[in-house]
PDB file of N, CA and C in Angstrom:
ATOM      1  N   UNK R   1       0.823  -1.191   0.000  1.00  0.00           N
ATOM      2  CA  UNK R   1       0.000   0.000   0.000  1.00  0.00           C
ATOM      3  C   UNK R   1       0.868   1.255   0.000  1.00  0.00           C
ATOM      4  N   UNK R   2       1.536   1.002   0.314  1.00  0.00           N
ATOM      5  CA  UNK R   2       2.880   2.585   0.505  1.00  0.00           C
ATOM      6  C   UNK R   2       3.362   2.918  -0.729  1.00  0.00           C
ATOM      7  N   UNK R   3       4.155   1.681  -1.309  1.00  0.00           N
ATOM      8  CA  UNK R   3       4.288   2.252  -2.698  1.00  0.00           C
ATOM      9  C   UNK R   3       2.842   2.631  -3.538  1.00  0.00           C
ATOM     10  N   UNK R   4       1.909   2.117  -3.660  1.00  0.00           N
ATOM     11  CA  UNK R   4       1.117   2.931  -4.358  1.00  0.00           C
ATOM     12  C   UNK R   4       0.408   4.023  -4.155  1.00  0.00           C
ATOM     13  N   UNK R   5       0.608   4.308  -2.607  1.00  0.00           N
ATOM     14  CA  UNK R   5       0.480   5.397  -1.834  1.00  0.00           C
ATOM     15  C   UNK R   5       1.589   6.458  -3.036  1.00  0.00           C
ATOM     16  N   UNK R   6       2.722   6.652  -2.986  1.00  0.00           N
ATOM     17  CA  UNK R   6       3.972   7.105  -3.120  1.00  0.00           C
ATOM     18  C   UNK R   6       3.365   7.835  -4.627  1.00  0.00           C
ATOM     19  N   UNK R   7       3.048   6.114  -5.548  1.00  0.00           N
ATOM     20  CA  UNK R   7       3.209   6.255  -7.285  1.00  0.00           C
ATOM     21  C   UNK R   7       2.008   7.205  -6.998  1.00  0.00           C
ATOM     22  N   UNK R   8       0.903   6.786  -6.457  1.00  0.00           N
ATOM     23  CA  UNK R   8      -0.148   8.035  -6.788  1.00  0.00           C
ATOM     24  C   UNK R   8      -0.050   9.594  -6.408  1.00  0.00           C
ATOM     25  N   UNK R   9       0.533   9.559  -5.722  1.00  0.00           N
ATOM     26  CA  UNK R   9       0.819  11.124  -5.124  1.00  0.00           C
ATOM     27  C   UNK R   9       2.006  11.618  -6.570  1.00  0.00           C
ATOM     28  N   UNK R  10       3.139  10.802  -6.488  1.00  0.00           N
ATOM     29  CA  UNK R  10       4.455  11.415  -7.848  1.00  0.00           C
ATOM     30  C   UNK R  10       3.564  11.644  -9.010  1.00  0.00           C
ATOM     31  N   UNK R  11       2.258  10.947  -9.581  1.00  0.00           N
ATOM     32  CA  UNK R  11       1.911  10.738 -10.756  1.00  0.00           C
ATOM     33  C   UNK R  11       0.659  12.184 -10.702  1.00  0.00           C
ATOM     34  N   UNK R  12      -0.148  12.377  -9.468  1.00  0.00           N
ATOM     35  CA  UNK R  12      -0.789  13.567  -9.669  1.00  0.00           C
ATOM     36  C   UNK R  12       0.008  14.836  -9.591  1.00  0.00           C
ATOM     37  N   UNK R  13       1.469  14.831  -9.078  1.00  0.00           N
ATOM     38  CA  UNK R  13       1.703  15.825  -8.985  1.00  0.00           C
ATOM     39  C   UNK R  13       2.450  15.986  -9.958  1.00  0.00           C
ATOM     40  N   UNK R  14       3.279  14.734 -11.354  1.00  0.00           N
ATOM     41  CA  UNK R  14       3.571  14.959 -12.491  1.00  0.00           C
ATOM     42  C   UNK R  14       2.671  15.737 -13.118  1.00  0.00           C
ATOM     43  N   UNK R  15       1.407  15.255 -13.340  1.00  0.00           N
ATOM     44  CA  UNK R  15      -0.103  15.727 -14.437  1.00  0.00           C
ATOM     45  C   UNK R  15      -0.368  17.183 -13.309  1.00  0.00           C
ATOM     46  N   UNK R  16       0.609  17.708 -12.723  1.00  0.00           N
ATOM     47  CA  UNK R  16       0.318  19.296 -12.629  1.00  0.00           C
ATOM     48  C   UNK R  16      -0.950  19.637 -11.816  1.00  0.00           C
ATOM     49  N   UNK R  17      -1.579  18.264 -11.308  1.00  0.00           N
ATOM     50  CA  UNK R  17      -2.528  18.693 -10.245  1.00  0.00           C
ATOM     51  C   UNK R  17      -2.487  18.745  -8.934  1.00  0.00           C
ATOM     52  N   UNK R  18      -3.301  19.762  -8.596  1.00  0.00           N
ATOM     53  CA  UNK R  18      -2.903  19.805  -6.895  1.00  0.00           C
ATOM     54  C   UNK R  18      -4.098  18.974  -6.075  1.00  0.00           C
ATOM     55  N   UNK R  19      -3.580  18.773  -4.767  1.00  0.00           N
ATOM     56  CA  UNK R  19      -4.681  17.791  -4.156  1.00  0.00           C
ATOM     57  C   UNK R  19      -6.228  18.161  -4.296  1.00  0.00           C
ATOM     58  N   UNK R  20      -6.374  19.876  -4.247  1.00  0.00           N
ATOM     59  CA  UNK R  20      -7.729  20.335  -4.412  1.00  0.00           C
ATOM     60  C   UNK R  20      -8.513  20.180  -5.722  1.00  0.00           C
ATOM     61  N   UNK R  21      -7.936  19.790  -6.863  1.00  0.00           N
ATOM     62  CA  UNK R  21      -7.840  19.759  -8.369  1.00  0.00           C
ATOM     63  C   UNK R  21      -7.999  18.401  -8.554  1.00  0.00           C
ATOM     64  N   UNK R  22      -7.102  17.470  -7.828  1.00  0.00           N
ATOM     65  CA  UNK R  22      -7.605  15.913  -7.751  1.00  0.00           C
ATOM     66  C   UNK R  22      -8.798  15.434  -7.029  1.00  0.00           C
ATOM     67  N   UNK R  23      -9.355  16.000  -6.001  1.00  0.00           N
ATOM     68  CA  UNK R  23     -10.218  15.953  -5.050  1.00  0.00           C
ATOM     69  C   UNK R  23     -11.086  16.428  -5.859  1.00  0.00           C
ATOM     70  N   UNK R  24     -11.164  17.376  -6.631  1.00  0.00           N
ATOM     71  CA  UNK R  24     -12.522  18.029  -7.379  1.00  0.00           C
ATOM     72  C   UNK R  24     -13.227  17.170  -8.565  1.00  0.00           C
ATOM     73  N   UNK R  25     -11.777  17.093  -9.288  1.00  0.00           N
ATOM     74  CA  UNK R  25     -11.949  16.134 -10.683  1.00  0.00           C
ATOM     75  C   UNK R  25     -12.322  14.654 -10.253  1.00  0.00           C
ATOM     76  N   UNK R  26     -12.453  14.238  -9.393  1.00  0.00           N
ATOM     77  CA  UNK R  26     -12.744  12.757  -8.804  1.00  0.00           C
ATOM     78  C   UNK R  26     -13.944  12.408  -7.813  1.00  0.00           C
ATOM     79  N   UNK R  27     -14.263  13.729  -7.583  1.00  0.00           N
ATOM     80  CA  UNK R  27     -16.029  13.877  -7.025  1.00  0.00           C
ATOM     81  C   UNK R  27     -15.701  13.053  -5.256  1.00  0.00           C
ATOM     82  N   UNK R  28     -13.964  12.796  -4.798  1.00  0.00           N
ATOM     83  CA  UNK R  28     -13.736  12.553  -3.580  1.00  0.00           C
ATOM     84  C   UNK R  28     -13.321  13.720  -3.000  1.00  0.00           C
ATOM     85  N   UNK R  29     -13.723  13.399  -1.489  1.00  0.00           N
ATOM     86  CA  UNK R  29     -13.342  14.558  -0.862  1.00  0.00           C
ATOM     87  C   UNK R  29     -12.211  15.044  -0.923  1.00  0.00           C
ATOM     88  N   UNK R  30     -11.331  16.019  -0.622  1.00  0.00           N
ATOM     89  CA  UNK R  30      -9.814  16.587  -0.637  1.00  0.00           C
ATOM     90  C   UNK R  30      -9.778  15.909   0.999  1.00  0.00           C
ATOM     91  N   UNK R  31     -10.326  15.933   2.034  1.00  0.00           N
ATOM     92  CA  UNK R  31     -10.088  15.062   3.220  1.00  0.00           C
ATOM     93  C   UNK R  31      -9.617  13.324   3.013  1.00  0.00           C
ATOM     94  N   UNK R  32     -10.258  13.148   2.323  1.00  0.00           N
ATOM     95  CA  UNK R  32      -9.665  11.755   1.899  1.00  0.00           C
ATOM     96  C   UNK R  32      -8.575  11.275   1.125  1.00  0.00           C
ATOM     97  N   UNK R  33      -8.616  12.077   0.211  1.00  0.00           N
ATOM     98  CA  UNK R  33      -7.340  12.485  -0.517  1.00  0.00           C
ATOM     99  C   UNK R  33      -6.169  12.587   0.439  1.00  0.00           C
ATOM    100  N   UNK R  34      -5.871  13.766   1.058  1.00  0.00           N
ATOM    101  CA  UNK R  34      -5.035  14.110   2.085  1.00  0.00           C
ATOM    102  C   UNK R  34      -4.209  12.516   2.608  1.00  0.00           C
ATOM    103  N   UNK R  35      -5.812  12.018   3.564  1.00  0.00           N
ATOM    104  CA  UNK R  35      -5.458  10.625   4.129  1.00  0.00           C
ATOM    105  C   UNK R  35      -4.860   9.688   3.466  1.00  0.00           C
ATOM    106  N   UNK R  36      -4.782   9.254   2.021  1.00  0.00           N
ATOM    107  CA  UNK R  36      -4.419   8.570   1.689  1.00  0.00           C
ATOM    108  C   UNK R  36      -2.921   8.851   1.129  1.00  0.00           C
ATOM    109  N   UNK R  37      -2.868   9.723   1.041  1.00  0.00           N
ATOM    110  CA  UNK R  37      -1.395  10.632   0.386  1.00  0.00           C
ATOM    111  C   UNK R  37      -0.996  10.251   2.154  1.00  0.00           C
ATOM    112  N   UNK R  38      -1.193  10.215   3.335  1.00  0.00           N
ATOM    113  CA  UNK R  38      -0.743  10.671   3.903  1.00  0.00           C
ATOM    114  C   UNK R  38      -0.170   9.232   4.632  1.00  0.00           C
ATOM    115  N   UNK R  39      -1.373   8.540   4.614  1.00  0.00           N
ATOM    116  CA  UNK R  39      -1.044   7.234   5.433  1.00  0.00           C
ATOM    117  C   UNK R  39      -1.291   5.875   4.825  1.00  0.00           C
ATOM    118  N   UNK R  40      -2.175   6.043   3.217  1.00  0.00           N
ATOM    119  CA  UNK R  40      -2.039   5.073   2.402  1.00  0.00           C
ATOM    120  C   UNK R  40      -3.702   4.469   2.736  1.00  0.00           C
ATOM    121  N   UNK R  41      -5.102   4.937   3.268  1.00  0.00           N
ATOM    122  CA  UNK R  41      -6.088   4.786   3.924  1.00  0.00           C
ATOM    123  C   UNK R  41      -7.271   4.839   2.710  1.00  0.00           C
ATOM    124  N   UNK R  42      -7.438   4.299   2.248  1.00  0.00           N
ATOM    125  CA  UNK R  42      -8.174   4.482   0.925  1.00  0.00           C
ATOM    126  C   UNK R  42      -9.440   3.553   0.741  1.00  0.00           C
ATOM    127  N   UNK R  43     -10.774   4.228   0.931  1.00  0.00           N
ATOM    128  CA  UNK R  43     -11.861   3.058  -0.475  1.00  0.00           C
ATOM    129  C   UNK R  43     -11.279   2.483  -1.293  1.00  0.00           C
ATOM    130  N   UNK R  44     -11.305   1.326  -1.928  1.00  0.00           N
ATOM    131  CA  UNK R  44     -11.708   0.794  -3.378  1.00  0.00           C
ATOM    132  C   UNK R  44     -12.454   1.749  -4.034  1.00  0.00           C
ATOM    133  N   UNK R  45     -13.377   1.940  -3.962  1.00  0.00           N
ATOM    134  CA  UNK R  45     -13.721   2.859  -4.575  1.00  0.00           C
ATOM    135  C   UNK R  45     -12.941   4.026  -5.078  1.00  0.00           C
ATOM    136  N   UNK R  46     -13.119   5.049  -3.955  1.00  0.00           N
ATOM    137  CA  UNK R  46     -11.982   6.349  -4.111  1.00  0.00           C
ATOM    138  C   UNK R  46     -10.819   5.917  -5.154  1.00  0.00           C
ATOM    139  N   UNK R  47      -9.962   4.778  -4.902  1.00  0.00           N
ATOM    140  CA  UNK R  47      -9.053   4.398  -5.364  1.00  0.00           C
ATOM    141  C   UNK R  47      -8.789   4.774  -6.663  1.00  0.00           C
ATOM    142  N   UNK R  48     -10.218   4.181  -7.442  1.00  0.00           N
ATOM    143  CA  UNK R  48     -10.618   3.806  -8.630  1.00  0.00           C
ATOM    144  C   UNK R  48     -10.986   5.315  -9.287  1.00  0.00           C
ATOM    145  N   UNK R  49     -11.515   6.333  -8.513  1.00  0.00           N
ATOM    146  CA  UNK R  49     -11.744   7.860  -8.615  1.00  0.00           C
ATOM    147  C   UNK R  49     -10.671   8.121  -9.232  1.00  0.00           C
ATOM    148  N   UNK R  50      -9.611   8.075  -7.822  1.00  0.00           N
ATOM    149  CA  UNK R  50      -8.577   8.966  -8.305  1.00  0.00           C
ATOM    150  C   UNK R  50      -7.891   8.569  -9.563  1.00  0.00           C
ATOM    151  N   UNK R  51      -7.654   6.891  -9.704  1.00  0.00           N
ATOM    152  CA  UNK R  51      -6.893   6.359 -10.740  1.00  0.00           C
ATOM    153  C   UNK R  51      -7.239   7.378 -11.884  1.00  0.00           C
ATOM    154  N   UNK R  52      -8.940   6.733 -12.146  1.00  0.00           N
ATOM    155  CA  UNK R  52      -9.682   7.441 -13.363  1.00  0.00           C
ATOM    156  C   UNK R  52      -9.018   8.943 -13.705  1.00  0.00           C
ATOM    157  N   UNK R  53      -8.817   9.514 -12.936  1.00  0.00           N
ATOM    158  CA  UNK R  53      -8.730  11.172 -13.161  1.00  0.00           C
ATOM    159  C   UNK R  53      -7.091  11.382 -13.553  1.00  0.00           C
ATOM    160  N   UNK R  54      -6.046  10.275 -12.954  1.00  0.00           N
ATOM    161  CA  UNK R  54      -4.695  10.129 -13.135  1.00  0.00           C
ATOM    162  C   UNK R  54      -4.645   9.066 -14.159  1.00  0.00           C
ATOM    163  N   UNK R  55      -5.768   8.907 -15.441  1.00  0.00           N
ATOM    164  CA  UNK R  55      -5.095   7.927 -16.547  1.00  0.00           C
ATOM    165  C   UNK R  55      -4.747   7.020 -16.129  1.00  0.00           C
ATOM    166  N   UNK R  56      -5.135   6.159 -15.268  1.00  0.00           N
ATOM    167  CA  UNK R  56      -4.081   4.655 -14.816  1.00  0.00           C
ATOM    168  C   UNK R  56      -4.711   3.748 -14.334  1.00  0.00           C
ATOM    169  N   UNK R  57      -6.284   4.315 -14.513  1.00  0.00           N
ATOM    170  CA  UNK R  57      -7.483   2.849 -14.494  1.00  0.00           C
ATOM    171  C   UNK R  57      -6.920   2.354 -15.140  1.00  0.00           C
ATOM    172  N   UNK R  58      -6.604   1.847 -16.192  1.00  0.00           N
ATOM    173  CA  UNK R  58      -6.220   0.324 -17.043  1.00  0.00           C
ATOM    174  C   UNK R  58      -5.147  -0.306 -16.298  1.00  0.00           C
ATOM    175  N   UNK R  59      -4.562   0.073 -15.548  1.00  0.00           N
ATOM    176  CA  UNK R  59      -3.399  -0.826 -14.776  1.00  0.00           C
ATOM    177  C   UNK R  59      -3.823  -1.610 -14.251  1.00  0.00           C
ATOM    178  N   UNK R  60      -5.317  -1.463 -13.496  1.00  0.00           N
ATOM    179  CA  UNK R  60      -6.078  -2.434 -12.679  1.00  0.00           C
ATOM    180  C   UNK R  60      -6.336  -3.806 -13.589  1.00  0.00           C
ATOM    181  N   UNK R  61      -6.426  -4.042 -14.697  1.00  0.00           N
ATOM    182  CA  UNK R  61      -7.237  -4.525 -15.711  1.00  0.00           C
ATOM    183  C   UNK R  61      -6.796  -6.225 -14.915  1.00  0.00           C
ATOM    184  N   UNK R  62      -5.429  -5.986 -15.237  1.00  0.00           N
ATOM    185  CA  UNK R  62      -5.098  -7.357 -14.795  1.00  0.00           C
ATOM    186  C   UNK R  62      -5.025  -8.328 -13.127  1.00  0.00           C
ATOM    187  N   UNK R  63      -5.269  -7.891 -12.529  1.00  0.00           N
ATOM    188  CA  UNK R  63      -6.001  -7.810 -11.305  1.00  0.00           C
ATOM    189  C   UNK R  63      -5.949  -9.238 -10.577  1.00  0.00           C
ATOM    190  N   UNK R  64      -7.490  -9.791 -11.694  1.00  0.00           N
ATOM    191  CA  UNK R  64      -8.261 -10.387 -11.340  1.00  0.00           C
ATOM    192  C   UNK R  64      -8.059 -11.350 -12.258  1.00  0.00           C
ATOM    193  N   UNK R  65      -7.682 -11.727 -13.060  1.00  0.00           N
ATOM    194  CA  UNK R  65      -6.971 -12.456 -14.300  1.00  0.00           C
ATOM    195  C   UNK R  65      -6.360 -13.713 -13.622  1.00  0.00           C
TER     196      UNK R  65
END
């Protein structure tokens, strides 16, 4: 969970967005956001938010395979 804690935080803040900008575009709170940047604390769901908004839903694909 840490490293993808890590990749998701490097990868929104590559694509030039800020937590309030990721939090908006993903219809999750910026409180949750925070938490998970912070301690790795995340929905499935949310998860899947933020991916969507950071281009990197398809990474999931293979999963379940």
């Amino acid at each position: 969970m840490e490293e993808l804690r890590v990749k998701f935080k490097e990868r929104r803040k590559s694509m030039g967005y800020t937590q309030t900008d990721c939090a908006t575009r993903s219809g999750v709170s910026l409180g949750s956001l925070k938490r998970f940047e912070k301690n790795g604390q995340i929905s499935l769901e949310s998860l899947f938010k933020f991916a969507f908004v950071l281009e990197c839903l398809g990474d999931f694909d293979g999963v379940c395979e």
